[in-house]
Amino acid sequence: MKECHFGGLSGESYMSLKLGPAGVPLSCKGRTIVEGMDDITVLGLDAMEVQTVRTVQPHHFDQYWQAGILSWKSDFEMNMHGPYYAELLGSKRERNRTLSKMEASMQAGKLVNARHLTYHVGPYGDFDPGPKANEELVNIFSGVVDRVRSIWGDEKEEEEYSAFPWVHEAEPSLVGIETSGRQELWGTVEEVLEVCNHVEGTVPVLNMAHIHARGHGRMRTSEDYAELFDQVRETYGGSKFYCHFAGVEHRMGNALHYTQIKKSDLKFEPFAEFLAEEGDWMDITIISDSPLLEHDAMYMLQHYDKARQRLLEIRARDERRLRLVRQGGSDSEELEGKEQEITAIKEVEQEAKQKTNNATSETKVVKTKIKKESNMISFEESNDEDDIF
Amino acid sequence: MVFTSYSKMTAHFSIANFAHPDGYDAGSLVTKSATSLGANVDIITSSPSEIFSSFNHGIINWKGILQNKQWLINSATTVLDGESPYYAWAASMIIGELEGVKTVMVVDIPKEIDRLSEMWGAIIDRIRQIHILFITTQALKSISELEDISIDSLLSEIRFRGLIPFVCNYDEDNKHARVEHSRGSIQVHTAEQITYSTWLANFLHRLPLTSLDNAGIEHAASCFENF
């Protein structure tokens, strides 16, 4: 876990940031989850979201246990994504079909020691956007949370699962409800927060690409991220966040296609800047679900490190200034006055320099003219810019 | 590794195809049709002295091959051909994404039909790297059963959930093409009966020359003056 200290002078407050890909890394030579976890660790990342987007294959269960053990023994955060084809607001048949797929991912989530289980809701179906759809989902997700807890905390199974201690010792997975990237799908930030607020054990999954697309490209500056997280903090509370990040092509408030981050108008730099400057209270996991899974996760890590480095430099400079103030026995107002004086002097000096430069260039022009006119060999240094030597 | 290059005419129509050496996988058929249309084609496969399932995929210089290519054509069945083809198939799509090449995935049913689920699972894993997903009529039926989604809505559901720019099918018997795309959906009937590979090759040939709205895509899907 990266514990990044941002307390400035005191160094007391810190943030926890975990980064990882949505699935086994593309560059992984093996195909199993455990091999994927090894590769992620080697890359300096520390989280993964297992994709069970179509179905959970029974023959995967062995590797799920192994992944769970590895995750329990290390500080590696495992998470799980539920089915793509979710229709929780659809007909009874559609909802039951979605729930049965979700059940499989809940079971698998227990095996891998998943900290979050991420689910889509799907289209509005017969519901209009608003309180009725949200109420329906509150009921559904209350049931899902109960089911997750019953899967995890069965005392009768304690002996059976003695080799897998997290089943009894760890908290059950949190049920994540993901924001959607299209107008016809349930899942604005407000809707997700509303439902999460009413169901204990759920957590909003902030898919930045979706939020950006649905908001017609709203995530542009670090201020936009500050606003978003303030909204989440005020409505939902807490300091734990689970996010997805990828590049996205969007049009008319709808996500069209996921792209690598570099090719999108959704940039990671402002998010990194926000995390470095204002994220000291946060415990955040960011999953890269771009087409370049781990490559873009690394890209995010690099940008975060850069933003943190910049901030540390600024803080170190400020700290030095304060120390100088204390040493000199002057207060900050005096220092400010002195700094203003220095700036004024510098400005005057610069003006003077400019004037001298102008004067020299004028003389040079005159000299060249004289040379041309005299047509004599000169040994003076040439100022020919084309002369590469 | 064998690297075969065909270059005829149109500079705007260039293809890299990772193919089975027998040349009968769905992607190879599309590439053959594209070659006859004058595409600049590079075919990458194992050398005759190698076994495809375990060929030396590490020596393929995907970056060099995919530079300045427009389309990368892969077959879904390749993932079932062994570890080496799977790695090469996966690597081609990653480098393709980095190089800005659009990946075309041609989905046909595998010889061992009970491995359809495995093949489709691998496609879903990589769905975000695919720009055009073509599903043959036979595969459409099988995947529809597998996913428990009606054939009529399967293409749009896949596009909708996977956010793939184009999901399409050409029904050879009914001369009927369907394209679900980011800005809508089109259906066209072709005047002549042609194979799906011919239709897709022609679509790839026309697509870069049209606008990406319904009218442009309809034009790309139905324009066959070259045949």
Coordinates of C-alpha atoms in Angstrom, one line a residue:
Chain A
M1 CA 0.0 0.0 0.0
K2 CA 1.2 3.4 -0.8
E3 CA 0.9 5.6 2.2
C4 CA 1.7 9.0 0.9
H5 CA 2.4 11.6 3.5
F6 CA 0.9 15.0 2.7
G7 CA 0.7 16.6 6.1
G8 CA 3.1 19.3 4.9
L9 CA 5.0 20.3 7.9
S10 CA 3.5 18.0 10.4
G11 CA 3.3 14.9 8.2
E12 CA 0.5 13.5 10.2
S13 CA -2.2 13.1 7.6
Y14 CA -1.8 10.7 4.8
M15 CA -3.8 9.1 2.0
S16 CA -4.1 5.5 0.9
L17 CA -4.1 5.0 -2.9
K18 CA -4.4 1.6 -4.5
L19 CA -4.1 1.2 -8.3
G20 CA -4.6 -1.8 -10.5
P21 CA -6.1 -3.2 -13.7
A22 CA -9.6 -4.6 -14.3
G23 CA -8.6 -8.2 -15.0
V24 CA -5.4 -10.2 -15.6
P25 CA -2.8 -7.9 -17.1
L26 CA -2.7 -7.9 -20.9
S27 CA 1.1 -8.5 -20.7
C28 CA 0.8 -11.4 -18.3
K29 CA 2.2 -14.6 -19.8
G30 CA 0.0 -16.8 -17.7
R31 CA -3.8 -16.7 -17.8
T32 CA -4.7 -17.4 -14.2
I33 CA -5.7 -14.8 -11.7
V34 CA -2.7 -15.7 -9.4
E35 CA -0.3 -15.2 -12.2
G36 CA -2.0 -11.9 -12.9
M37 CA -1.6 -10.9 -9.3
D38 CA 2.1 -11.6 -9.4
D39 CA 2.6 -9.5 -12.5
I40 CA 0.6 -6.6 -11.0
T41 CA 2.8 -6.7 -7.9
V42 CA 5.9 -6.7 -10.1
L43 CA 4.6 -3.6 -11.8
G44 CA 4.3 -1.8 -8.5
L45 CA 0.5 -1.9 -8.5
D46 CA -1.5 -3.3 -5.7
A47 CA -5.1 -4.0 -6.7
M48 CA -7.1 -6.0 -9.2
E49 CA -10.7 -6.3 -10.2
V50 CA -11.5 -9.8 -11.3
Q51 CA -13.9 -9.8 -14.3
T52 CA -16.8 -12.2 -14.2
V53 CA -18.6 -10.1 -16.7
R54 CA -20.1 -13.0 -18.6
T55 CA -20.3 -16.0 -16.3
V56 CA -18.4 -17.4 -13.4
Q57 CA -16.8 -20.6 -14.7
P58 CA -16.8 -23.4 -12.1
H59 CA -13.3 -24.5 -13.2
H60 CA -12.1 -21.0 -12.1
F61 CA -13.0 -21.7 -8.5
D62 CA -9.6 -23.3 -7.7
Q63 CA -7.7 -20.3 -8.8
Y64 CA -10.1 -18.1 -6.9
W65 CA -9.2 -19.8 -3.6
Q66 CA -5.5 -19.4 -4.4
A67 CA -6.0 -15.7 -5.2
G68 CA -7.9 -15.3 -2.0
I69 CA -5.0 -16.8 0.0
L70 CA -2.5 -14.6 -1.7
S71 CA -4.6 -11.5 -1.2
W72 CA -5.1 -12.4 2.5
K73 CA -1.4 -12.9 3.2
S74 CA -0.3 -9.9 1.3
D75 CA -1.6 -6.3 1.1
F76 CA -3.0 -6.9 -2.3
E77 CA -6.6 -5.7 -2.7
M78 CA -8.9 -8.0 -4.7
N79 CA -12.2 -6.9 -6.1
M80 CA -14.8 -8.4 -8.4
H81 CA -17.0 -7.1 -11.2
G82 CA -20.4 -8.6 -11.7
P83 CA -22.2 -9.3 -15.0
Y84 CA -22.4 -6.9 -18.0
Y85 CA -25.9 -7.9 -18.8
A86 CA -27.7 -6.4 -15.8
E87 CA -31.4 -5.6 -16.0
L88 CA -32.3 -5.1 -12.4
L89 CA -35.1 -2.7 -13.3
G90 CA -36.5 -5.0 -16.0
S91 CA -39.3 -7.6 -15.9
K92 CA -39.3 -10.2 -13.1
R93 CA -37.7 -12.7 -15.5
E94 CA -34.9 -10.2 -16.5
R95 CA -34.3 -9.3 -12.9
N96 CA -34.1 -12.9 -11.7
R97 CA -31.7 -13.7 -14.5
T98 CA -29.5 -10.8 -13.5
L99 CA -29.7 -11.8 -9.8
S100 CA -28.7 -15.4 -10.6
K101 CA -25.6 -14.1 -12.4
M102 CA -24.9 -11.8 -9.5
E103 CA -25.2 -14.7 -7.0
A104 CA -22.3 -16.5 -8.8
S105 CA -20.1 -13.4 -8.5
M106 CA -21.0 -13.1 -4.8
Q107 CA -19.8 -16.7 -4.2
A108 CA -16.7 -16.0 -6.2
G109 CA -16.2 -12.8 -4.3
K110 CA -16.0 -14.6 -1.0
L111 CA -13.4 -17.0 -2.4
V112 CA -11.1 -14.3 -3.7
N113 CA -11.5 -12.1 -0.6
A114 CA -13.0 -9.4 -2.7
R115 CA -13.2 -6.0 -0.9
H116 CA -15.8 -4.7 -3.4
L117 CA -18.3 -6.4 -5.7
T118 CA -19.2 -4.0 -8.5
Y119 CA -22.6 -4.2 -10.2
H120 CA -24.4 -2.4 -13.0
V121 CA -28.1 -1.7 -12.7
G122 CA -28.9 -1.5 -16.4
P123 CA -31.7 0.3 -18.3
Y124 CA -34.6 2.1 -16.5
G125 CA -37.0 -0.4 -18.0
D126 CA -40.6 0.5 -17.2
F127 CA -39.4 3.0 -14.6
D128 CA -39.0 6.7 -15.0
P129 CA -35.8 8.2 -13.5
G130 CA -36.7 9.2 -10.0
P131 CA -37.7 8.0 -6.5
K132 CA -39.7 5.0 -7.6
A133 CA -36.8 3.4 -9.5
N134 CA -34.5 4.3 -6.6
E135 CA -36.8 2.7 -4.1
E136 CA -37.0 -0.4 -6.1
L137 CA -33.2 -0.6 -6.2
V138 CA -32.9 0.1 -2.5
N139 CA -35.0 -3.1 -1.9
I140 CA -33.0 -5.1 -4.4
F141 CA -29.6 -4.0 -3.1
S142 CA -30.7 -4.6 0.5
G143 CA -31.4 -8.2 -0.5
V144 CA -28.0 -8.4 -2.2
V145 CA -26.1 -7.0 0.8
D146 CA -28.0 -9.5 3.1
R147 CA -27.1 -12.3 0.7
V148 CA -23.4 -11.3 0.7
R149 CA -23.3 -11.3 4.5
S150 CA -25.0 -14.6 4.7
I151 CA -22.5 -16.1 2.3
W152 CA -19.6 -14.8 4.3
G153 CA -20.6 -15.2 7.9
D154 CA -21.9 -18.8 8.1
E155 CA -20.7 -20.2 11.5
K156 CA -21.4 -23.7 10.5
E157 CA -18.8 -23.5 7.8
E158 CA -16.0 -22.3 10.1
E159 CA -14.3 -25.7 10.2
E160 CA -14.7 -26.3 6.6
Y161 CA -13.1 -23.0 5.7
S162 CA -10.4 -23.1 8.4
A163 CA -7.7 -22.8 5.7
F164 CA -9.4 -19.6 4.4
P165 CA -9.5 -17.4 7.5
W166 CA -10.8 -14.3 5.7
V167 CA -14.2 -15.9 5.3
H168 CA -14.7 -15.4 9.1
E169 CA -12.2 -12.8 10.0
A170 CA -12.5 -10.2 7.3
E171 CA -15.4 -7.9 6.7
P172 CA -17.8 -9.2 3.9
S173 CA -17.4 -7.5 0.5
L174 CA -18.9 -4.1 0.1
V175 CA -21.5 -4.1 -2.7
G176 CA -20.5 -1.4 -5.2
I177 CA -23.1 0.3 -7.4
E178 CA -21.5 1.7 -10.6
T179 CA -22.4 4.9 -12.2
S180 CA -23.5 4.5 -15.8
G181 CA -22.3 6.2 -19.0
R182 CA -25.5 6.5 -21.0
Q183 CA -28.6 8.5 -20.5
E184 CA -30.9 5.5 -20.9
L185 CA -29.2 3.6 -18.2
W186 CA -29.9 4.0 -14.5
G187 CA -26.8 5.4 -12.7
T188 CA -26.3 9.2 -12.4
V189 CA -24.0 10.1 -9.6
E190 CA -27.0 11.4 -7.7
E191 CA -29.0 8.2 -8.2
V192 CA -26.1 6.0 -7.1
L193 CA -25.5 8.2 -4.0
E194 CA -29.2 8.1 -3.2
V195 CA -29.4 4.3 -3.2
C196 CA -26.0 3.8 -1.4
N197 CA -27.2 6.2 1.3
H198 CA -30.2 4.1 2.0
V199 CA -28.5 0.7 2.0
E200 CA -25.8 0.0 4.5
G201 CA -23.0 -2.2 3.0
T202 CA -23.2 -0.6 -0.4
V203 CA -20.6 1.8 -1.8
P204 CA -20.7 4.1 -4.9
V205 CA -18.4 3.0 -7.7
L206 CA -17.4 6.2 -9.4
N207 CA -16.6 5.4 -13.0
M208 CA -14.9 8.6 -14.1
A209 CA -15.3 7.8 -17.8
H210 CA -19.0 7.3 -17.3
I211 CA -19.4 10.4 -15.2
H212 CA -17.4 12.4 -17.8
A213 CA -19.4 11.1 -20.7
R214 CA -22.8 11.5 -19.1
G215 CA -21.9 15.0 -18.0
H216 CA -21.0 16.0 -21.5
G217 CA -17.3 16.1 -20.6
R218 CA -17.5 17.6 -17.2
M219 CA -14.3 16.2 -15.6
R220 CA -11.8 18.7 -16.9
T221 CA -10.0 20.3 -14.0
S222 CA -8.9 19.3 -10.5
E223 CA -11.7 21.5 -9.2
D224 CA -14.2 19.3 -11.0
Y225 CA -12.8 16.3 -9.1
A226 CA -12.9 18.3 -5.8
E227 CA -16.6 19.1 -6.5
L228 CA -17.4 15.5 -7.2
F229 CA -15.8 14.1 -4.1
D230 CA -17.3 16.9 -2.0
Q231 CA -20.7 15.9 -3.3
V232 CA -20.0 12.3 -2.4
R233 CA -18.6 13.2 1.0
E234 CA -21.6 15.4 1.8
T235 CA -24.2 13.0 0.5
Y236 CA -22.8 9.6 1.4
G237 CA -20.1 10.4 3.8
G238 CA -17.0 8.3 4.6
S239 CA -13.5 8.5 3.2
K240 CA -13.3 5.2 1.3
F241 CA -13.7 5.4 -2.5
Y242 CA -13.7 3.0 -5.3
C243 CA -13.2 4.4 -8.8
H244 CA -12.8 3.2 -12.4
F245 CA -10.8 5.2 -14.8
A246 CA -10.4 4.9 -18.6
G247 CA -10.3 7.1 -21.6
V248 CA -13.7 7.5 -23.3
E249 CA -15.2 8.8 -26.5
H250 CA -18.5 10.4 -25.9
R251 CA -21.3 12.3 -27.7
M252 CA -24.5 13.9 -26.5
G253 CA -24.0 12.7 -23.0
N254 CA -23.4 9.1 -23.9
A255 CA -20.2 7.0 -23.8
L256 CA -19.5 5.7 -27.2
H257 CA -16.3 3.8 -26.8
Y258 CA -13.5 3.2 -24.2
T259 CA -10.1 4.4 -25.3
Q260 CA -6.7 4.5 -23.8
I261 CA -6.3 7.6 -21.6
K262 CA -3.9 9.4 -23.9
K263 CA -6.4 9.5 -26.7
S264 CA -9.3 10.8 -24.6
D265 CA -10.4 14.3 -23.5
L266 CA -10.7 12.8 -20.1
K267 CA -7.2 13.4 -18.7
F268 CA -5.8 11.8 -15.6
E269 CA -3.5 14.7 -14.7
P270 CA -6.3 16.8 -13.0
F271 CA -7.4 13.8 -11.0
A272 CA -3.8 13.2 -9.9
E273 CA -3.4 16.9 -9.0
F274 CA -6.6 16.7 -6.9
L275 CA -5.4 13.5 -5.2
A276 CA -2.0 15.0 -4.4
E277 CA -3.3 18.3 -3.2
E278 CA -6.6 17.5 -1.5
G279 CA -6.8 13.8 -1.1
D280 CA -5.1 13.4 2.2
W281 CA -8.3 12.3 3.9
M282 CA -9.1 9.7 1.3
D283 CA -8.7 5.9 1.1
I284 CA -9.1 5.3 -2.6
T285 CA -8.8 2.4 -5.0
I286 CA -8.6 3.2 -8.7
I287 CA -9.1 0.5 -11.2
S288 CA -8.0 1.0 -14.8
D289 CA -10.5 -0.4 -17.2
S290 CA -9.0 1.1 -20.3
P291 CA -8.2 -1.1 -23.4
L292 CA -4.6 -0.9 -22.1
L293 CA -5.4 -2.2 -18.6
E294 CA -2.1 -2.2 -16.7
H295 CA -0.3 0.1 -19.1
D296 CA -2.8 2.9 -18.2
A297 CA -2.7 1.9 -14.5
M298 CA 1.1 2.5 -14.6
Y299 CA 0.5 5.8 -16.5
M300 CA -1.9 6.9 -13.7
L301 CA 0.7 5.9 -11.1
Q302 CA 3.4 7.9 -12.9
H303 CA 1.1 11.0 -13.1
Y304 CA 0.2 10.7 -9.5
D305 CA 3.8 10.5 -8.4
K306 CA 4.6 13.5 -10.5
A307 CA 1.8 15.5 -9.0
R308 CA 2.9 14.5 -5.5
Q309 CA 6.5 15.4 -6.3
R310 CA 5.5 18.9 -7.5
L311 CA 3.4 19.4 -4.4
L312 CA 6.3 18.3 -2.1
E313 CA 8.6 20.8 -3.8
I314 CA 6.1 23.6 -3.3
R315 CA 5.7 22.6 0.3
A316 CA 9.5 22.4 0.9
R317 CA 9.9 25.9 -0.6
D318 CA 7.2 27.2 1.7
E319 CA 8.7 25.5 4.7
R320 CA 12.1 27.0 3.9
R321 CA 10.5 30.5 3.7
L322 CA 8.9 30.0 7.1
R323 CA 12.2 28.8 8.6
L324 CA 13.9 31.9 7.2
V325 CA 11.3 34.1 8.7
R326 CA 11.7 32.5 12.1
Q327 CA 15.5 32.7 11.9
G328 CA 15.5 36.3 10.9
G329 CA 13.2 37.2 13.7
S330 CA 10.9 39.0 11.3
D331 CA 7.2 38.2 11.0
S332 CA 5.6 37.1 7.7
E333 CA 4.3 40.6 6.9
E334 CA 7.9 41.9 7.0
L335 CA 9.0 39.0 4.8
E336 CA 6.2 39.7 2.4
G337 CA 7.4 43.4 2.3
K338 CA 10.9 42.3 1.7
E339 CA 9.8 39.9 -1.1
Q340 CA 7.9 42.7 -2.7
E341 CA 11.0 45.0 -2.6
I342 CA 13.1 42.2 -4.1
T343 CA 10.6 41.7 -6.9
A344 CA 10.5 45.4 -7.6
I345 CA 14.3 45.6 -7.8
K346 CA 14.3 42.6 -10.1
E347 CA 11.7 44.2 -12.4
V348 CA 13.8 47.4 -12.5
E349 CA 16.9 45.4 -13.3
Q350 CA 15.1 43.4 -16.0
E351 CA 13.9 46.7 -17.6
A352 CA 17.4 48.0 -17.5
K353 CA 18.8 44.8 -19.1
Q354 CA 16.2 45.0 -21.9
K355 CA 17.1 48.6 -22.6
T356 CA 20.8 47.6 -22.8
N357 CA 19.9 44.7 -25.1
N358 CA 17.9 46.9 -27.4
A359 CA 20.8 49.4 -27.5
T360 CA 23.3 46.6 -28.4
S361 CA 21.1 45.2 -31.1
E362 CA 20.8 48.7 -32.6
T363 CA 24.6 49.1 -32.5
K364 CA 24.9 45.6 -34.2
V365 CA 22.5 46.7 -36.9
V366 CA 24.6 49.8 -37.5
K367 CA 27.8 47.7 -37.5
T368 CA 26.5 45.3 -40.1
K369 CA 25.4 48.2 -42.2
I370 CA 28.9 49.7 -41.9
K371 CA 30.5 46.4 -42.8
K372 CA 28.3 46.1 -45.9
E373 CA 29.1 49.6 -46.9
S374 CA 32.9 49.3 -46.3
N375 CA 33.2 45.9 -48.1
M376 CA 36.4 45.1 -46.2
I377 CA 37.5 41.9 -44.5
S378 CA 36.6 41.9 -40.9
F379 CA 37.8 39.7 -38.1
E380 CA 35.0 40.5 -35.7
E381 CA 32.9 37.7 -34.4
S382 CA 30.0 37.0 -36.7
N383 CA 26.5 36.8 -35.3
D384 CA 25.2 34.8 -38.2
E385 CA 22.5 32.6 -36.8
D386 CA 22.7 30.2 -39.7
D387 CA 26.3 29.4 -38.9
I388 CA 26.0 26.2 -37.1
F389 CA 29.6 26.2 -35.9
Chain B
M1 CA 7.0 -17.0 -38.4
V2 CA 5.9 -16.4 -42.0
F3 CA 5.2 -12.9 -43.1
T4 CA 3.5 -12.6 -46.4
S5 CA 2.8 -9.2 -48.0
Y6 CA 0.4 -8.4 -50.8
S7 CA 0.4 -4.9 -52.1
K8 CA -1.8 -3.8 -55.0
M9 CA -3.2 -0.4 -55.0
T10 CA -5.3 1.6 -52.6
A11 CA -3.1 3.3 -50.0
H12 CA -6.1 4.0 -47.7
F13 CA -6.9 0.3 -47.3
S14 CA -4.1 -1.6 -45.4
I15 CA -4.6 -4.7 -43.4
A16 CA -2.5 -6.9 -41.0
N17 CA -4.0 -10.3 -40.5
F18 CA -2.8 -12.8 -37.9
A19 CA -3.9 -16.1 -39.6
H20 CA -4.0 -19.8 -39.2
P21 CA -1.4 -21.3 -41.6
D22 CA -4.1 -23.3 -43.4
G23 CA -5.8 -20.0 -44.3
Y24 CA -9.3 -21.2 -43.7
D25 CA -10.1 -19.3 -40.5
A26 CA -12.8 -16.6 -40.8
G27 CA -10.2 -13.7 -40.7
S28 CA -8.2 -15.2 -43.5
L29 CA -11.2 -15.5 -45.7
V30 CA -11.9 -11.8 -45.1
T31 CA -8.3 -10.9 -45.9
K32 CA -8.4 -12.9 -49.1
S33 CA -11.5 -10.9 -50.2
A34 CA -9.8 -7.7 -49.2
T35 CA -6.7 -8.6 -51.2
S36 CA -8.9 -9.0 -54.3
L37 CA -10.2 -5.6 -53.6
G38 CA -6.7 -4.2 -53.8
A39 CA -5.8 -4.0 -50.1
N40 CA -2.3 -3.7 -49.0
V41 CA -2.1 -6.9 -46.8
D42 CA 0.4 -8.4 -44.4
I43 CA -0.3 -11.9 -43.3
I44 CA 1.4 -13.2 -40.2
T45 CA 1.4 -16.9 -39.3
S46 CA 3.7 -19.7 -38.2
S47 CA 6.4 -21.0 -40.6
P48 CA 5.9 -24.4 -42.4
S49 CA 8.5 -26.0 -40.1
E50 CA 6.6 -24.9 -37.0
I51 CA 3.5 -26.3 -35.3
F52 CA 1.0 -23.4 -35.1
S53 CA -0.1 -24.2 -31.5
S54 CA 3.5 -23.8 -30.2
F55 CA 5.2 -21.6 -32.8
N56 CA 7.7 -19.0 -31.7
H57 CA 5.4 -16.0 -31.3
G58 CA 8.0 -14.0 -29.4
I59 CA 9.8 -13.0 -32.7
I60 CA 6.9 -11.2 -34.2
N61 CA 7.6 -7.5 -34.4
W62 CA 4.0 -6.3 -34.0
K63 CA 5.1 -2.7 -33.7
G64 CA 6.8 -2.8 -37.1
I65 CA 4.0 -4.8 -38.7
L66 CA 1.2 -2.6 -37.5
Q67 CA 2.8 0.8 -38.1
N68 CA 0.7 2.6 -40.7
K69 CA -1.8 -0.2 -40.9
Q70 CA -5.5 0.6 -40.9
W71 CA -7.0 -2.6 -39.9
L72 CA -5.9 -5.6 -37.8
I73 CA -8.0 -8.6 -38.7
N74 CA -8.1 -11.5 -36.2
S75 CA -10.3 -14.6 -35.9
A76 CA -12.0 -15.5 -32.7
T77 CA -11.2 -19.2 -33.2
T78 CA -7.5 -18.4 -33.0
V79 CA -7.7 -18.3 -29.2
L80 CA -8.5 -22.1 -29.2
D81 CA -5.6 -23.0 -31.4
G82 CA -3.1 -23.2 -28.5
E83 CA -1.0 -21.0 -26.2
S84 CA 1.3 -19.4 -28.8
P85 CA -1.5 -18.3 -31.1
Y86 CA -3.4 -17.0 -28.1
Y87 CA -0.5 -14.9 -26.9
A88 CA 0.2 -13.6 -30.5
W89 CA -3.5 -12.8 -30.9
A90 CA -3.6 -10.9 -27.6
A91 CA -0.3 -9.1 -28.2
S92 CA -1.4 -8.0 -31.7
M93 CA -4.4 -6.3 -30.2
I94 CA -2.5 -4.5 -27.5
I95 CA 0.1 -3.1 -29.9
G96 CA -2.7 -2.4 -32.4
E97 CA -4.4 -0.2 -29.7
L98 CA -1.1 1.6 -29.0
E99 CA -0.4 2.1 -32.7
G100 CA -3.9 3.4 -33.4
V101 CA -4.8 0.4 -35.6
K102 CA -8.5 -0.6 -35.6
T103 CA -9.1 -4.2 -34.6
V104 CA -11.6 -6.3 -36.6
M105 CA -12.7 -9.5 -34.8
V106 CA -14.4 -12.1 -37.0
V107 CA -16.4 -14.5 -34.8
D108 CA -17.3 -17.8 -36.3
I109 CA -18.2 -21.0 -34.5
P110 CA -15.2 -23.2 -33.5
K111 CA -14.8 -26.8 -34.9
E112 CA -15.3 -28.1 -31.4
I113 CA -18.6 -26.4 -30.6
D114 CA -18.4 -27.2 -26.9
R115 CA -15.5 -24.7 -26.7
L116 CA -17.7 -21.8 -27.9
S117 CA -18.1 -20.6 -24.3
E118 CA -14.3 -20.5 -23.8
M119 CA -13.8 -18.6 -27.1
W120 CA -16.6 -16.1 -26.4
G121 CA -15.2 -15.6 -22.9
A122 CA -11.8 -14.7 -24.4
I123 CA -13.5 -12.2 -26.7
I124 CA -15.4 -10.6 -23.8
D125 CA -12.1 -10.2 -21.9
R126 CA -10.7 -8.2 -24.8
I127 CA -13.9 -6.5 -25.8
R128 CA -12.5 -3.0 -25.3
Q129 CA -9.8 -3.5 -27.8
I130 CA -12.2 -4.4 -30.6
H131 CA -13.5 -1.8 -33.0
I132 CA -15.4 -3.9 -35.4
L133 CA -17.0 -7.2 -34.1
F134 CA -18.4 -9.3 -37.0
I135 CA -20.4 -12.3 -36.0
T136 CA -21.3 -14.9 -38.6
T137 CA -24.9 -16.1 -38.8
Q138 CA -24.1 -19.5 -37.3
A139 CA -22.1 -18.0 -34.5
L140 CA -24.9 -15.5 -33.9
K141 CA -27.3 -18.3 -33.2
S142 CA -25.0 -20.2 -30.9
I143 CA -24.0 -17.0 -28.9
S144 CA -27.6 -16.1 -28.6
E145 CA -28.3 -19.4 -26.9
L146 CA -25.2 -19.1 -24.7
E147 CA -26.1 -15.6 -23.6
D148 CA -29.9 -16.3 -23.4
I149 CA -30.6 -13.2 -25.5
S150 CA -32.7 -13.3 -28.7
I151 CA -30.9 -13.2 -32.0
D152 CA -32.7 -10.0 -33.0
S153 CA -31.4 -8.0 -30.0
L154 CA -28.0 -9.8 -29.6
L155 CA -26.0 -7.4 -31.8
S156 CA -27.3 -4.3 -30.2
E157 CA -27.0 -5.8 -26.7
I158 CA -23.3 -6.6 -27.3
R159 CA -22.6 -3.2 -28.7
F160 CA -24.5 -1.5 -25.9
R161 CA -22.8 -3.4 -23.1
G162 CA -19.3 -3.6 -24.5
L163 CA -19.3 -0.1 -26.1
I164 CA -17.8 -1.5 -29.3
P165 CA -18.0 1.0 -32.1
F166 CA -19.4 -1.5 -34.7
V167 CA -21.1 -4.9 -34.2
C168 CA -22.3 -6.4 -37.5
N169 CA -23.5 -9.5 -39.3
Y170 CA -24.2 -10.5 -42.9
D171 CA -26.8 -13.1 -43.5
E172 CA -25.7 -14.8 -46.8
D173 CA -29.0 -16.6 -47.4
N174 CA -31.1 -13.5 -47.1
K175 CA -28.5 -11.0 -48.5
H176 CA -29.1 -9.0 -45.4
A177 CA -26.5 -6.9 -43.5
R178 CA -27.0 -5.4 -40.0
V179 CA -24.6 -2.9 -38.4
E180 CA -25.1 -1.6 -34.9
H181 CA -22.9 1.4 -34.4
S182 CA -22.2 4.2 -32.0
R183 CA -24.7 6.5 -33.6
G184 CA -27.5 4.1 -34.4
S185 CA -28.3 1.0 -36.4
I186 CA -28.7 0.2 -40.0
Q187 CA -30.0 -2.8 -42.0
V188 CA -29.4 -3.2 -45.8
H189 CA -30.1 -5.7 -48.4
T190 CA -27.4 -6.4 -51.0
A191 CA -28.4 -6.8 -54.6
E192 CA -26.3 -9.9 -55.2
Q193 CA -25.7 -12.9 -53.0
I194 CA -22.2 -12.7 -51.7
T195 CA -20.2 -14.4 -48.9
Y196 CA -19.8 -12.7 -45.5
S197 CA -16.1 -12.4 -46.1
T198 CA -16.7 -10.4 -49.3
W199 CA -19.3 -8.2 -47.5
L200 CA -16.9 -7.5 -44.6
A201 CA -13.9 -6.8 -46.8
N202 CA -16.0 -4.4 -48.8
F203 CA -17.3 -2.7 -45.7
L204 CA -13.7 -2.3 -44.4
H205 CA -12.8 -0.9 -47.8
R206 CA -15.6 1.7 -47.8
L207 CA -15.8 2.7 -44.2
P208 CA -12.9 5.0 -44.0
L209 CA -14.2 6.9 -46.9
T210 CA -17.7 7.7 -45.5
S211 CA -19.1 9.7 -42.7
L212 CA -19.8 7.8 -39.5
D213 CA -23.5 8.7 -39.4
N214 CA -26.3 6.3 -40.4
A215 CA -26.2 7.4 -44.1
G216 CA -22.5 7.0 -44.4
I217 CA -22.5 3.6 -42.8
E218 CA -25.4 2.5 -44.9
H219 CA -23.4 3.5 -47.9
A220 CA -20.4 1.6 -46.7
A221 CA -22.5 -1.5 -46.0
S222 CA -24.4 -1.6 -49.3
C223 CA -22.1 -0.2 -52.0
F224 CA -20.9 -3.0 -54.2
E225 CA -20.0 -1.5 -57.6
N226 CA -16.7 -3.4 -57.4
F227 CA -18.3 -6.8 -57.7

